[in-house]
Amino acid sequence: ETGSDLVELYDVIADPGEMHNLRDSQPAIVQELREQLRTLQRQADAASVMAGRVANQDDPQLRRRLRALGYLE
């Protein structure tokens, strides 16, 4: 985030052209979505760390399985 002017919230059903930013009139929704995004970012970071740990294990069978599933190159 570099400023509140980058936050956009639209009702794409009522405003398919995204002409009316609801950011200022719906601050509770904006806050809830920010919290959900932070949670997703933390989960993605944790998953990345875990994947790195798993990938660095010296278990040939595990590495073959992960490679077959597309998790490793």
XYZ file of N, CA and C in Angstrom:
219
model
N 0.841 -1.189 0.000
C 0.000 0.000 0.000
C 0.879 1.243 0.000
N 0.545 2.160 -0.851
C 1.301 3.417 -0.869
C 0.412 4.604 -0.593
N -0.854 4.365 -0.345
C -1.772 5.462 -0.049
C -3.208 4.995 -0.137
N -4.073 5.661 0.596
C -5.478 5.256 0.607
C -6.147 5.462 -0.735
N -5.580 6.313 -1.581
C -6.190 6.546 -2.894
C -6.082 5.313 -3.793
N -5.283 4.324 -3.412
C -5.164 3.115 -4.218
C -6.220 2.084 -3.868
N -6.968 2.309 -2.796
C -8.014 1.375 -2.395
C -9.249 1.636 -3.243
N -9.735 0.578 -3.864
C -10.934 0.695 -4.682
C -11.899 -0.411 -4.299
N -13.167 -0.053 -4.208
C -14.224 -1.011 -3.878
C -15.422 -0.685 -4.749
N -15.854 -1.670 -5.526
C -16.973 -1.446 -6.440
C -18.023 -2.529 -6.270
N -19.253 -2.168 -6.527
C -20.353 -3.124 -6.627
C -20.493 -3.406 -8.115
N -19.842 -4.471 -8.570
C -19.783 -4.717 -10.014
C -21.119 -5.149 -10.599
N -22.074 -5.527 -9.745
C -23.413 -5.835 -10.252
C -24.150 -4.530 -10.557
N -24.149 -3.629 -9.592
C -24.857 -2.348 -9.762
C -24.067 -1.346 -10.593
N -22.738 -1.516 -10.629
C -21.861 -0.558 -11.301
C -20.815 -1.314 -12.125
N -21.266 -1.995 -13.204
C -20.334 -2.828 -13.973
C -19.195 -2.036 -14.612
N -19.375 -0.759 -14.795
C -18.314 0.071 -15.366
C -17.323 0.556 -14.324
N -17.549 0.186 -13.080
C -16.698 0.594 -11.960
C -16.452 2.105 -11.979
N -17.545 2.841 -11.997
C -17.477 4.297 -12.037
C -17.563 4.939 -10.652
N -18.117 4.213 -9.673
C -18.348 4.787 -8.349
C -17.615 3.978 -7.287
N -16.470 4.518 -6.853
C -15.666 3.860 -5.835
C -16.387 3.972 -4.491
N -16.666 2.842 -3.862
C -17.398 2.797 -2.595
C -16.476 2.816 -1.375
N -15.201 3.017 -1.586
C -14.214 3.001 -0.502
C -14.611 3.882 0.669
N -14.985 5.115 0.407
C -15.290 6.052 1.489
C -16.647 5.804 2.132
N -17.591 5.274 1.376
C -18.933 5.060 1.931
C -19.090 3.688 2.591
N -18.105 2.793 2.417
C -18.170 1.444 2.991
C -16.868 1.090 3.722
N -16.480 1.889 4.719
C -15.191 1.639 5.379
C -15.120 0.300 6.110
N -16.242 -0.194 6.614
C -16.222 -1.481 7.317
C -15.890 -2.620 6.351
N -16.428 -2.567 5.155
C -16.134 -3.593 4.154
C -14.667 -3.513 3.747
N -14.178 -2.296 3.553
C -12.771 -2.110 3.188
C -11.874 -2.705 4.276
N -12.185 -2.426 5.533
C -11.385 -2.941 6.642
C -11.423 -4.468 6.688
N -12.597 -5.044 6.526
C -12.737 -6.505 6.545
C -11.931 -7.138 5.411
N -12.005 -6.561 4.230
C -11.255 -7.105 3.095
C -9.750 -6.967 3.314
N -9.308 -5.869 3.919
C -7.885 -5.705 4.240
C -7.425 -6.786 5.210
N -8.241 -7.051 6.227
C -7.899 -8.090 7.206
C -7.833 -9.459 6.536
N -8.783 -9.737 5.658
C -8.766 -11.019 4.946
C -7.518 -11.135 4.069
N -7.145 -10.039 3.420
C -5.951 -10.049 2.577
C -4.698 -10.288 3.420
N -4.604 -9.631 4.567
C -3.444 -9.847 5.449
C -3.369 -11.305 5.890
N -4.517 -11.893 6.225
C -4.552 -13.297 6.631
C -4.057 -14.185 5.495
N -4.529 -13.935 4.286
C -4.092 -14.718 3.126
C -2.592 -14.560 2.879
N -2.087 -13.333 3.067
C -0.659 -13.096 2.871
C 0.165 -13.869 3.904
N -0.288 -13.870 5.159
C 0.424 -14.619 6.199
C 0.396 -16.119 5.890
N -0.754 -16.623 5.445
C -0.872 -18.043 5.117
C 0.032 -18.402 3.939
N 0.079 -17.543 2.943
C 0.937 -17.798 1.778
C 2.407 -17.779 2.185
N 2.784 -16.846 3.040
C 4.164 -16.786 3.523
C 4.520 -18.055 4.291
N 3.612 -18.493 5.159
C 3.854 -19.706 5.944
C 3.962 -20.929 5.034
N 3.102 -21.005 4.027
C 3.140 -22.134 3.095
C 4.445 -22.134 2.311
N 4.921 -20.966 1.956
C 6.173 -20.860 1.212
C 7.340 -21.352 2.061
N 7.357 -20.954 3.317
C 8.417 -21.406 4.223
C 8.366 -22.920 4.375
N 7.166 -23.458 4.565
C 7.010 -24.896 4.729
C 7.439 -25.635 3.464
N 7.067 -25.124 2.316
C 7.453 -25.765 1.052
C 8.967 -25.777 0.899
N 9.605 -24.698 1.312
C 11.066 -24.642 1.265
C 11.694 -25.681 2.168
N 11.142 -25.857 3.342
C 11.665 -26.871 4.269
C 11.488 -28.271 3.695
N 10.312 -28.528 3.148
C 10.037 -29.851 2.581
C 10.947 -30.098 1.387
N 11.109 -29.099 0.538
C 11.916 -29.259 -0.670
C 13.374 -29.524 -0.332
N 13.825 -29.052 0.803
C 15.223 -29.223 1.182
C 15.477 -30.535 1.939
N 14.438 -31.303 2.189
C 14.624 -32.586 2.859
C 15.272 -33.570 1.899
N 16.073 -34.417 2.465
C 16.758 -35.415 1.641
C 15.974 -36.726 1.664
N 14.795 -36.679 1.069
C 13.925 -37.859 0.990
C 13.558 -38.033 -0.480
N 14.255 -38.914 -1.170
C 14.040 -39.074 -2.614
C 12.591 -39.388 -2.981
N 11.921 -40.225 -2.185
C 10.532 -40.571 -2.496
C 9.630 -39.343 -2.380
N 9.819 -38.554 -1.329
C 9.026 -37.335 -1.158
C 9.285 -36.369 -2.303
N 10.545 -36.217 -2.678
C 10.871 -35.302 -3.769
C 10.242 -35.771 -5.083
N 10.235 -37.083 -5.341
C 9.589 -37.609 -6.558
C 8.099 -37.304 -6.552
N 7.463 -37.517 -5.405
C 6.022 -37.243 -5.305
C 5.717 -35.761 -5.530
N 6.501 -34.899 -4.876
C 6.284 -33.462 -5.050
C 6.546 -33.025 -6.478
N 7.552 -33.599 -7.104
C 7.847 -33.276 -8.498
C 6.689 -33.736 -9.388
N 6.145 -34.929 -9.133
C 5.025 -35.448 -9.924
C 3.779 -34.576 -9.774
N 3.627 -33.956 -8.621
C 2.478 -33.079 -8.390
C 2.713 -31.654 -8.898
N 3.947 -31.389 -9.364
C 4.233 -30.069 -9.903
C 4.730 -29.076 -8.876
N 5.035 -29.524 -7.662
C 5.508 -28.617 -6.622
C 7.002 -28.348 -6.721
N 7.727 -29.243 -7.356
C 9.167 -29.078 -7.543
C 9.485 -29.226 -9.024
N 10.568 -28.623 -9.407
C 11.028 -28.754 -10.809
C 12.028 -29.853 -10.917
